[in-house]
Amino acid sequence: MKKIIEVQNVVTKFGKNLVHDGLNLHVNEGEIYGFLGPSGCGKSTLMREIIMLEKIKSGSIELLGHKIERIRSRAAQKIRMQWGVLFQSNALFTSLTVAENIALSLQEYTKLSAEEIKDIVAFKIDIVGLKQFDGTLYPSEISGGMKKKAALARALVMDPKILFLDEPTSGLDPISAREFDTLILKLRELLNLSVVMVSHDLTSIHNTLDRMAVIDNKTIVAEGTLEEVREMKSPFIERFFNEGLR
Ligand SMILES: Nc1ncnc2c1ncn2[C@@H]1O[C@H](COP(=O)(O)OP(=O)(O)OP(=O)(O)O)[C@@H](O)[C@H]1O
Ligand SMILES: [Mg+2]
C-alpha cells in the first residue's frame, strides 16, 4: 500500500505550550483516516502542519513524496493544488456567493474560461448535493449543513488527491450528519480520494473511518482500525467510546 502521508517524531510547541511530543503515523492512499482525541490535543494543528499552514518544531512530515520541512517554494505550490480542505469554521468568504466561493481557486490558479469555470462549479455544486439555486446565495443565507456542503464543494474544486476535513459533522443535526458520512464515502469512490478527517462524532467515526490515530497527552496513544483502537488501554479511549456508545 502506498503511503501518502507520513508523520515522524513531530514536535509542536507554541511558546511554552508543548502540544505534540513526538507524533508518528501514516496514511495510505485511498484511506479515510481520522484524527481523534480530546479538545485541545492538537488535531487541527496537526492537520494545519500537514497542509503547510503551520511549522513543526522538529521531526518530519512527508506528503505525497515530499518532505515538507525541506520543500522548495515551487514544489510547495504544486502540491498545494493536490489537496482540498474543509476547515472547522468552514471559512467561506461572506461577501461572495456560494458559487463564487467555489470558483475562486479556478479563477486564481487556472487559465480556464469563464464558461468552463461555470460548468465545473455547477458540477461540484451537484456532486455535494446542493441545488444550483443554492450557488446564487450568500453564506449568511444558507443553513449550517449547506455551508458544510458549500465548503466541501470548494475543497473539491481543483480535483484534489487528498481531502482534509476538520470536524465536518459538528453542529449538524443527526440526519444531516449521516448524510454527510454517506457523501464522503460516495466521493471517495467517485473521485478516488484519500480523506483525512478530524472527528468527535462516534457514529461518523464508525461509519466512515478505515483507520485512525488517537492523540492524548501530547502523543499518539493508539493507531489502527476502530477495533484495534478500542482494544488499547487508555483512559481517554475508554471514556470516549464507552460513554459515546451508551
Ligand atoms: N497559532 C497558535 N498559536 C498558539 N497556540 C496555538 C496556535 N494554534 C493552536 N494552538 C494551541 O495548540 C493546542 C491545540 O490546539 P488545536 O486547535 O490543534 O486543538 P484541537 O485538538 O483541534 O481541539 P478542538 O477539538 O477543540 O478543535 C491548544 O492548546 C491551542 O491553544
Ligand atoms: Mg480543532
XYZ file of N, CA and C and ligand atoms in Angstrom:
770
model
N 0.837 -1.206 0.000
C 0.000 0.000 0.000
C 0.870 1.254 0.000
N 0.462 2.230 -0.788
C 1.272 3.446 -0.920
C 0.927 4.429 0.201
N 1.982 4.898 0.867
C 1.760 5.910 1.912
C 1.691 7.281 1.259
N 0.674 8.044 1.572
C 0.635 9.394 1.010
C 1.007 10.460 2.044
N 0.881 10.081 3.325
C 1.311 10.992 4.393
C 2.081 10.180 5.417
N 3.253 10.691 5.796
C 3.989 10.044 6.878
C 4.470 11.108 7.864
N 4.037 10.952 9.095
C 4.381 11.890 10.168
C 5.373 11.169 11.080
N 6.561 11.754 11.256
C 7.576 11.092 12.074
C 8.108 12.018 13.159
N 7.981 11.565 14.381
C 8.527 12.282 15.548
C 8.191 13.762 15.569
N 6.996 14.107 15.215
C 6.644 15.526 15.118
C 6.448 16.155 16.501
N 7.202 17.233 16.705
C 7.104 18.010 17.946
C 6.552 19.391 17.587
N 5.559 19.817 18.348
C 4.935 21.129 18.126
C 4.939 21.913 19.420
N 5.334 23.148 19.348
C 5.399 23.969 20.545
C 4.972 25.378 20.202
N 4.092 25.936 20.983
C 3.740 27.351 20.854
C 4.234 28.038 22.111
N 5.312 28.772 22.025
C 5.908 29.356 23.222
C 6.274 28.241 24.183
N 5.693 28.295 25.394
C 5.999 27.236 26.367
C 5.042 26.063 26.276
N 4.034 26.198 25.442
C 2.995 25.177 25.343
C 3.422 24.054 24.394
N 3.871 22.938 24.980
C 4.255 21.777 24.177
C 2.973 21.038 23.803
N 2.650 21.025 22.520
C 1.380 20.428 22.072
C 1.572 18.980 21.623
N 2.574 18.751 20.771
C 2.871 17.381 20.326
C 4.300 17.029 20.738
N 4.463 15.885 21.370
C 5.799 15.487 21.822
C 6.238 14.208 21.102
N 6.332 14.293 19.781
C 6.802 13.139 19.014
C 5.665 12.286 18.495
N 4.979 12.769 17.474
C 3.874 12.003 16.877
C 4.378 11.181 15.700
N 3.868 9.951 15.586
C 4.168 9.085 14.449
C 2.882 8.481 13.918
N 2.646 8.638 12.633
C 1.500 7.981 11.999
C 1.701 8.025 10.491
N 0.944 7.188 9.783
C 0.957 7.313 8.328
C -0.432 7.054 7.763
N -0.690 7.652 6.627
C -1.976 7.496 5.939
C -1.701 6.845 4.586
N -2.453 5.792 4.273
C -2.298 5.105 2.989
C -3.224 5.708 1.936
N -2.813 5.559 0.698
C -3.630 6.062 -0.408
C -5.010 5.401 -0.394
N -6.040 6.202 -0.568
C -7.400 5.680 -0.668
C -8.112 5.501 0.663
N -7.385 5.742 1.746
C -7.984 5.569 3.065
C -8.817 6.761 3.503
N -9.776 6.486 4.393
C -10.389 7.568 5.165
C -9.811 7.421 6.572
N -9.002 8.398 6.942
C -8.190 8.301 8.151
C -8.619 9.386 9.134
N -8.730 9.048 10.405
C -9.220 10.013 11.379
C -8.185 10.455 12.396
N -8.250 11.730 12.795
C -7.522 12.224 13.968
C -8.547 12.375 15.082
N -8.333 11.634 16.171
C -9.245 11.680 17.307
C -8.483 12.147 18.543
N -9.231 12.614 19.539
C -8.593 12.995 20.791
C -9.348 14.138 21.430
N -9.067 14.393 22.705
C -9.804 15.428 23.423
C -9.561 16.819 22.834
N -10.476 17.713 23.139
C -10.366 19.089 22.680
C -9.036 19.685 23.145
N -8.336 20.321 22.249
C -7.076 20.969 22.592
C -5.855 20.075 22.479
N -6.033 18.805 22.066
C -4.875 17.896 21.984
C -4.035 18.155 20.736
N -4.559 19.001 19.844
C -3.734 19.376 18.692
C -4.097 18.686 17.392
N -5.365 18.327 17.213
C -5.797 17.671 15.972
C -5.783 18.664 14.807
N -6.398 19.826 15.033
C -6.430 20.833 13.964
C -5.021 21.309 13.648
N -4.210 21.457 14.687
C -2.830 21.903 14.479
C -2.064 20.901 13.624
N -2.223 19.615 13.907
C -1.530 18.597 13.111
C -1.977 18.683 11.649
N -3.264 18.871 11.453
C -3.770 18.996 10.088
C -3.170 20.231 9.415
N -3.121 21.335 10.150
C -2.550 22.570 9.586
C -1.060 22.406 9.288
N -0.374 21.599 10.085
C 1.045 21.346 9.799
C 1.206 20.536 8.512
N 0.345 19.545 8.354
C 0.446 18.697 7.158
C 0.175 19.513 5.895
N -0.749 20.459 5.981
C -1.033 21.273 4.788
C -0.217 22.571 4.753
N 0.843 22.588 5.524
C 1.847 23.645 5.462
C 1.329 25.034 5.868
N 0.385 25.069 6.758
C -0.080 26.360 7.287
C 0.573 26.655 8.631
N 1.240 25.670 9.184
C 1.873 25.809 10.493
C 3.186 25.040 10.434
N 4.218 25.567 11.128
C 5.525 24.896 11.089
C 5.695 23.973 12.287
N 6.328 22.833 12.052
C 6.624 21.939 13.169
C 7.951 22.377 13.803
N 8.105 22.039 15.078
C 9.332 22.407 15.793
C 10.461 21.453 15.383
N 10.159 20.155 15.389
C 11.122 19.179 14.890
C 10.385 17.931 14.433
N 11.127 17.013 13.823
C 10.517 15.829 13.247
C 10.365 16.023 11.756
N 9.535 15.168 11.139
C 9.401 15.285 9.703
C 8.001 14.878 9.244
N 7.543 15.548 8.210
C 6.261 15.197 7.600
C 6.484 15.014 6.111
N 6.142 13.809 5.621
C 6.251 13.552 4.192
C 4.854 13.511 3.606
N 4.661 14.300 2.566
C 3.341 14.429 1.968
C 3.476 14.218 0.469
N 2.779 13.209 -0.064
C 2.823 12.903 -1.496
C 4.265 12.836 -1.996
N 5.142 12.232 -1.186
C 6.527 12.031 -1.593
C 7.460 13.207 -1.333
N 6.948 14.286 -0.743
C 7.806 15.436 -0.442
C 7.964 15.610 1.061
N 9.203 15.834 1.502
C 9.425 16.214 2.899
C 9.085 17.687 3.010
N 8.000 18.012 3.703
C 7.540 19.406 3.604
C 8.397 20.387 4.383
N 9.188 19.904 5.345
C 10.018 20.867 6.085
C 11.208 21.325 5.239
N 11.439 20.624 4.118
C 12.570 20.997 3.277
C 12.137 21.381 1.866
N 10.849 21.538 1.681
C 10.344 21.696 0.322
C 10.654 23.091 -0.239
N 10.955 23.146 -1.522
C 11.173 24.441 -2.187
C 9.824 25.037 -2.566
N 9.816 26.341 -2.731
C 8.519 27.008 -2.876
C 7.774 26.595 -4.140
N 8.527 26.293 -5.222
C 7.811 25.906 -6.437
C 7.129 24.540 -6.267
N 7.853 23.608 -5.657
C 7.265 22.287 -5.408
C 6.099 22.413 -4.433
N 6.249 23.318 -3.462
C 5.185 23.529 -2.478
C 3.922 24.012 -3.173
N 4.110 24.949 -4.107
C 2.962 25.470 -4.845
C 2.245 24.367 -5.603
N 3.053 23.485 -6.189
C 2.475 22.408 -6.996
C 1.675 21.427 -6.132
N 2.247 21.050 -4.981
C 1.500 20.067 -4.187
C 0.308 20.695 -3.467
N 0.340 22.010 -3.269
C -0.832 22.685 -2.682
C -2.093 22.478 -3.509
N -1.909 22.256 -4.810
C -3.070 22.032 -5.700
C -3.662 20.646 -5.498
N -2.943 19.781 -4.772
C -3.354 18.382 -4.726
C -4.143 18.013 -3.480
N -4.522 19.017 -2.718
C -5.425 18.727 -1.616
C -6.490 19.803 -1.525
N -7.576 19.436 -0.871
C -8.632 20.393 -0.585
C -8.912 20.335 0.907
N -9.355 21.442 1.469
C -9.558 21.500 2.916
C -10.938 22.033 3.268
N -11.584 21.367 4.199
C -12.789 21.917 4.813
C -12.415 22.260 6.247
N -12.298 23.556 6.528
C -11.868 23.994 7.854
C -12.991 23.845 8.873
N -12.576 23.779 10.143
C -13.524 23.622 11.249
C -14.609 24.713 11.186
N -14.213 25.916 10.779
C -15.151 27.044 10.739
C -15.744 27.277 9.348
N -15.519 26.344 8.425
C -15.924 26.461 7.009
C -15.083 27.467 6.230
N -14.853 28.658 6.842
C -14.026 29.686 6.199
C -14.510 30.079 4.806
N -15.822 30.138 4.642
C -16.360 30.660 3.375
C -16.244 32.187 3.399
N -15.995 32.782 2.255
C -15.955 34.246 2.187
C -17.389 34.778 2.191
N -17.688 35.607 3.190
C -19.086 36.015 3.377
C -19.559 36.989 2.296
N -18.613 37.668 1.642
C -19.014 38.654 0.628
C -19.180 38.018 -0.750
N -18.930 36.722 -0.849
C -19.087 36.031 -2.133
C -20.238 35.035 -2.046
N -20.914 34.789 -3.158
C -21.955 33.754 -3.181
C -21.279 32.387 -3.065
N -22.103 31.373 -2.854
C -21.583 30.007 -2.786
C -20.824 29.669 -4.065
N -21.424 29.967 -5.211
C -20.773 29.652 -6.495
C -19.457 30.416 -6.637
N -19.441 31.677 -6.209
C -18.205 32.470 -6.311
C -17.123 31.925 -5.379
N -17.548 31.471 -4.203
C -16.598 30.831 -3.287
C -15.962 29.603 -3.937
N -16.793 28.803 -4.585
C -16.303 27.561 -5.191
C -15.379 27.869 -6.372
N -15.710 28.945 -7.109
C -14.961 29.267 -8.333
C -13.583 29.869 -8.072
N -13.391 30.395 -6.871
C -12.227 31.234 -6.582
C -10.867 30.634 -6.997
N -10.594 29.396 -6.598
C -9.289 28.795 -6.919
C -9.116 28.611 -8.419
N -10.207 28.275 -9.101
C -10.118 28.086 -10.553
C -9.745 29.404 -11.226
N -10.310 30.489 -10.719
C -10.000 31.803 -11.289
C -8.557 32.189 -11.005
N -8.104 31.816 -9.801
C -6.777 32.242 -9.389
C -5.663 31.393 -9.992
N -5.877 30.086 -10.073
C -4.769 29.185 -10.418
C -4.867 28.513 -11.775
N -5.945 28.730 -12.516
C -6.044 28.083 -13.834
C -6.305 29.141 -14.899
N -6.176 28.721 -16.138
C -6.450 29.649 -17.248
C -7.775 29.292 -17.913
N -8.649 28.611 -17.181
C -9.933 28.203 -17.748
C -10.800 29.425 -18.055
N -11.634 29.269 -19.067
C -12.544 30.374 -19.431
C -13.680 30.465 -18.417
N -14.372 31.610 -18.428
C -15.494 31.818 -17.509
C -16.553 30.725 -17.699
N -16.750 30.346 -18.951
C -17.745 29.319 -19.274
C -17.344 27.957 -18.677
N -16.073 27.608 -18.838
C -15.574 26.331 -18.296
C -15.666 26.329 -16.762
N -15.323 27.452 -16.168
C -15.392 27.556 -14.710
C -16.831 27.373 -14.244
N -17.739 27.976 -14.966
C -19.163 27.858 -14.622
C -19.604 26.393 -14.622
N -19.148 25.662 -15.635
C -19.523 24.242 -15.751
C -18.953 23.426 -14.598
N -17.684 23.674 -14.261
C -17.049 22.918 -13.173
C -17.757 23.226 -11.853
N -18.043 24.503 -11.626
C -18.717 24.905 -10.386
C -20.097 24.225 -10.301
N -20.813 24.217 -11.416
C -22.134 23.583 -11.427
C -22.015 22.095 -11.079
N -20.985 21.452 -11.605
C -20.775 20.031 -11.328
C -20.457 19.791 -9.851
N -19.612 20.645 -9.273
C -19.249 20.472 -7.857
C -20.451 20.739 -6.946
N -21.271 21.719 -7.324
C -22.483 22.012 -6.552
C -23.381 20.774 -6.540
N -23.476 20.163 -7.692
C -24.318 18.991 -7.850
C -23.772 17.795 -7.057
N -22.466 17.588 -7.143
C -21.855 16.382 -6.575
C -21.956 16.361 -5.038
N -21.994 17.540 -4.413
C -22.126 17.564 -2.944
C -23.589 17.592 -2.499
N -24.503 17.596 -3.478
C -25.918 17.513 -3.133
C -26.584 18.853 -2.852
N -25.984 19.929 -3.364
C -26.677 21.226 -3.291
C -27.448 21.432 -4.591
N -28.410 22.379 -4.554
C -29.134 22.727 -5.783
C -28.407 23.886 -6.455
N -28.558 23.979 -7.763
C -27.882 25.067 -8.497
C -28.291 26.434 -7.931
N -29.549 26.538 -7.519
C -30.017 27.805 -6.942
C -29.207 28.190 -5.696
N -28.815 27.192 -4.920
C -28.037 27.470 -3.698
C -26.740 28.210 -4.024
N -26.219 27.987 -5.197
C -24.986 28.651 -5.625
C -25.123 30.153 -5.703
N -26.344 30.636 -5.868
C -26.565 32.081 -6.006
C -26.697 32.765 -4.651
N -26.762 31.971 -3.574
C -26.965 32.538 -2.233
C -25.633 32.861 -1.558
N -25.701 33.752 -0.582
C -24.521 34.093 0.223
C -24.474 33.166 1.437
N -23.272 32.965 2.013
C -23.160 32.073 3.180
C -24.165 32.404 4.295
N -24.462 33.694 4.480
C -25.398 34.070 5.551
C -26.824 33.628 5.239
N -27.066 33.225 3.998
C -28.430 32.867 3.597
C -28.671 31.366 3.561
N -27.659 30.566 3.978
C -27.833 29.110 3.910
C -27.647 28.475 5.286
N -28.154 27.261 5.426
C -28.096 26.561 6.721
C -26.687 26.031 7.001
N -26.482 25.556 8.238
C -25.184 25.004 8.625
C -24.780 23.826 7.751
N -25.726 22.938 7.493
C -25.443 21.760 6.656
C -25.078 22.174 5.239
N -25.780 23.178 4.738
C -25.482 23.665 3.382
C -24.114 24.335 3.340
N -23.742 25.023 4.434
C -22.412 25.655 4.488
C -21.323 24.591 4.389
N -21.527 23.473 5.118
C -20.535 22.385 5.060
C -20.412 21.860 3.630
N -21.563 21.689 2.980
C -21.535 21.178 1.603
C -20.872 22.178 0.662
N -21.146 23.468 0.869
C -20.538 24.503 0.025
C -19.015 24.505 0.217
N -18.594 24.401 1.474
C -17.153 24.384 1.747
C -16.521 23.114 1.177
N -17.288 22.024 1.195
C -16.800 20.772 0.611
C -16.661 20.906 -0.904
N -17.651 21.518 -1.537
C -17.581 21.731 -2.992
C -16.357 22.580 -3.327
N -16.103 23.596 -2.503
C -14.928 24.438 -2.743
C -13.643 23.624 -2.569
N -13.624 22.752 -1.561
C -12.434 21.930 -1.325
C -12.176 20.966 -2.484
N -13.236 20.616 -3.214
C -13.102 19.630 -4.295
C -12.844 20.265 -5.658
N -12.821 21.581 -5.701
C -12.883 22.239 -6.999
C -11.662 21.979 -7.876
N -10.497 21.780 -7.263
C -9.286 21.544 -8.052
C -9.013 20.050 -8.266
N -10.022 19.221 -8.056
C -9.867 17.764 -8.174
C -8.700 17.234 -7.336
N -8.766 17.434 -6.031
C -7.630 17.059 -5.179
C -7.461 15.545 -5.052
N -6.234 15.164 -4.654
C -5.970 13.758 -4.323
C -6.365 13.480 -2.885
N -6.154 14.486 -2.040
C -6.443 14.309 -0.613
C -7.434 15.380 -0.167
N -8.384 14.936 0.630
C -9.357 15.859 1.184
C -9.157 15.900 2.694
N -8.965 17.103 3.242
C -8.814 17.278 4.688
C -10.109 17.869 5.245
N -10.663 17.217 6.252
C -11.933 17.662 6.824
C -11.766 17.840 8.320
N -11.988 19.057 8.804
C -11.859 19.285 10.244
C -13.256 19.342 10.868
N -13.637 18.283 11.531
C -14.954 18.143 12.164
C -16.107 18.491 11.224
N -16.218 17.726 10.144
C -17.225 18.077 9.143
C -18.662 17.924 9.618
N -18.906 17.096 10.623
C -20.302 16.897 11.041
C -20.655 17.644 12.318
N -19.691 18.394 12.889
C -20.016 19.077 14.142
C -21.004 20.198 13.853
N -21.990 20.337 14.708
C -23.007 21.362 14.510
C -24.132 20.945 13.583
N -24.024 19.742 13.011
C -25.115 19.281 12.146
C -26.095 18.435 12.954
N -27.360 18.447 12.554
C -28.326 17.552 13.201
C -27.991 16.126 12.762
N -28.472 15.111 13.507
C -28.067 13.743 13.212
C -28.361 13.301 11.774
N -29.467 13.748 11.214
C -29.792 13.316 9.849
C -28.806 13.912 8.845
N -28.535 15.203 8.986
C -27.562 15.841 8.079
C -26.176 15.245 8.275
N -25.837 14.910 9.532
C -24.511 14.340 9.799
C -24.371 12.984 9.089
N -25.426 12.169 9.133
C -25.360 10.862 8.464
C -25.320 11.019 6.955
N -26.047 12.028 6.451
C -25.978 12.330 5.013
C -24.546 12.679 4.624
N -23.905 13.429 5.506
C -22.530 13.855 5.220
C -21.597 12.637 5.180
N -21.798 11.691 6.106
C -20.994 10.456 6.097
C -21.134 9.731 4.758
N -22.386 9.589 4.324
C -22.653 8.888 3.061
C -21.996 9.626 1.896
N -22.068 10.947 1.962
C -21.470 11.769 0.909
C -19.953 11.557 0.829
N -19.311 11.518 1.975
C -17.855 11.327 1.988
C -17.475 9.967 1.400
N -18.242 8.933 1.783
C -17.964 7.597 1.245
C -18.182 7.565 -0.266
N -19.231 8.230 -0.711
C -19.543 8.279 -2.141
C -18.437 9.019 -2.903
N -17.986 10.131 -2.355
C -16.972 10.936 -3.036
C -15.639 10.193 -3.114
N -15.328 9.457 -2.065
C -14.091 8.673 -2.072
C -14.117 7.697 -3.263
N -15.251 7.021 -3.459
C -15.369 6.060 -4.552
C -15.312 6.764 -5.904
N -16.094 7.823 -5.994
C -16.282 8.521 -7.264
C -15.018 9.234 -7.719
N -14.296 9.821 -6.778
C -13.192 10.712 -7.134
C -11.828 10.133 -6.751
N -11.799 8.875 -6.294
C -10.531 8.250 -5.894
C -9.769 9.055 -4.869
N -10.490 9.535 -3.871
C -9.872 10.411 -2.879
C -9.246 9.628 -1.733
N -8.273 10.243 -1.101
C -7.883 9.850 0.244
C -8.422 10.954 1.150
N -8.866 10.583 2.340
C -9.500 11.580 3.205
C -8.854 11.549 4.590
N -8.509 12.715 5.104
C -8.033 12.826 6.480
C -9.038 13.693 7.224
N -9.575 13.153 8.306
C -10.700 13.808 8.942
C -10.517 13.895 10.451
N -10.734 15.080 11.007
C -10.792 15.223 12.461
C -12.235 14.993 12.856
N -12.462 14.156 13.863
C -13.860 13.940 14.256
C -14.022 13.629 15.735
N -15.169 14.100 16.275
C -15.602 13.751 17.635
C -16.853 12.899 17.567
N -17.330 12.681 16.340
C -18.655 12.122 16.135
C -18.541 10.599 16.018
N -18.955 9.908 17.076
C -18.759 8.454 17.130
C -19.413 7.715 15.979
N -20.615 8.137 15.610
C -21.298 7.446 14.510
C -20.522 7.649 13.217
N -20.072 8.871 13.032
C -19.298 9.184 11.839
C -17.983 8.394 11.822
N -17.345 8.302 12.969
C -16.104 7.540 13.098
C -16.371 6.084 12.705
N -17.458 5.543 13.220
C -17.843 4.168 12.951
C -18.191 3.967 11.475
N -18.931 4.917 10.900
C -19.411 4.764 9.520
C -18.318 4.954 8.482
N -17.392 5.854 8.744
C -16.529 6.269 7.631
C -15.051 5.888 7.756
N -14.508 5.817 8.976
C -13.045 5.716 9.074
C -12.523 4.300 8.822
N -11.473 4.198 8.012
C -10.768 2.927 7.847
C -9.777 2.728 8.986
N -9.026 3.787 9.257
C -8.065 3.742 10.364
C -8.033 5.108 11.018
N -7.439 5.164 12.196
C -7.425 6.431 12.932
C -6.249 6.481 13.904
N -5.911 7.709 14.293
C -4.908 7.901 15.343
C -5.581 8.660 16.474
N -5.339 8.214 17.693
C -5.875 8.915 18.857
C -4.721 9.665 19.525
N -4.883 10.977 19.621
C -3.859 11.805 20.262
C -4.324 12.130 21.681
N -3.468 11.876 22.645
C -3.781 12.255 24.022
C -2.467 12.464 24.757
N -2.443 13.415 25.669
C -1.211 13.695 26.406
C -0.011 13.892 25.501
N -0.230 14.627 24.423
C 0.834 15.053 23.516
C 1.391 13.953 22.605
N 0.879 12.725 22.735
C 1.387 11.663 21.858
C 0.227 10.849 21.275
N 0.601 9.942 20.361
C -0.411 9.052 19.797
C -0.552 7.862 20.738
N -1.735 7.711 21.330
C -1.916 6.591 22.259
C -2.436 5.347 21.549
N -2.947 5.509 20.355
C -3.399 4.344 19.586
C -3.495 4.710 18.119
N -3.176 3.739 17.263
C -3.377 3.920 15.835
C -3.850 2.608 15.247
N -4.824 2.664 14.349
C -5.286 1.457 13.679
C -6.757 1.539 13.335
N -7.359 0.349 13.111
C -8.796 0.305 12.825
C -9.546 0.580 14.126
N -10.850 0.801 14.001
C -11.665 1.078 15.182
C -11.526 -0.063 16.206
N -11.565 -1.285 15.712
C -11.422 -2.451 16.595
C -10.094 -2.437 17.338
N -9.024 -2.161 16.595
C -7.685 -2.142 17.204
C -7.569 -1.032 18.238
N -8.113 0.122 17.891
C -8.010 1.277 18.788
C -8.795 1.025 20.075
N -9.963 0.412 19.946
C -10.798 0.169 21.127
C -10.178 -0.819 22.103
N -9.257 -1.640 21.608
C -8.553 -2.597 22.475
C -7.531 -1.914 23.376
N -7.081 -0.716 22.959
C -5.993 -0.071 23.692
C -6.472 0.423 25.049
N -5.583 0.285 26.015
C -5.939 0.738 27.370
C -5.492 2.184 27.545
N -6.423 3.083 27.392
C -6.140 4.488 27.655
C -7.395 5.081 28.266
N -7.246 5.884 29.312
C -8.438 6.458 29.956
C -9.293 7.212 28.949
N -8.640 7.948 28.037
C -9.424 8.717 27.068
C -10.229 7.786 26.171
N -9.582 6.747 25.662
C -10.266 5.837 24.727
C -11.445 5.157 25.415
N -11.243 4.699 26.639
C -12.343 4.021 27.334
C -13.521 4.963 27.553
N -13.208 6.169 28.005
C -14.280 7.122 28.252
C -14.988 7.498 26.954
N -14.186 7.807 25.953
C -14.725 8.286 24.681
C -15.666 7.256 24.064
N -15.212 6.016 23.957
C -16.021 5.020 23.267
C -17.156 4.492 24.142
N -16.907 4.333 25.423
C -17.970 3.788 26.261
C -19.091 4.784 26.499
N -18.724 6.008 26.824
C -19.782 6.996 27.085
C -20.552 7.311 25.815
N -19.793 7.386 24.712
C -20.444 7.754 23.458
C -21.400 6.695 22.955
N -21.119 5.437 23.243
C -21.930 4.364 22.674
C -23.033 3.907 23.615
N -23.065 4.486 24.803
C -24.061 4.045 25.781
C -25.471 4.387 25.343
N -1.380 29.603 16.281
C -1.339 29.200 17.546
N -0.663 29.910 18.475
C -0.584 29.494 19.761
N -1.169 28.374 20.219
C -1.843 27.636 19.346
C -1.980 28.001 17.975
N -2.721 27.061 17.343
C -3.044 26.148 18.286
N -2.531 26.486 19.483
C -2.634 25.696 20.734
O -2.413 24.339 20.407
C -3.256 23.485 21.165
C -4.013 22.572 20.238
O -4.973 23.304 19.510
P -5.844 22.663 18.361
O -6.740 23.716 17.821
O -4.963 21.978 17.391
O -6.689 21.564 19.170
P -7.807 20.549 18.676
O -7.397 19.198 19.076
O -8.106 20.794 17.248
O -9.064 20.965 19.587
P -10.656 21.013 19.248
O -11.137 19.602 19.326
O -11.232 21.858 20.341
O -10.828 21.634 17.893
C -4.112 24.390 22.029
O -3.525 24.460 23.300
C -4.033 25.733 21.324
O -4.152 26.782 22.238
Mg -9.774 21.521 16.222
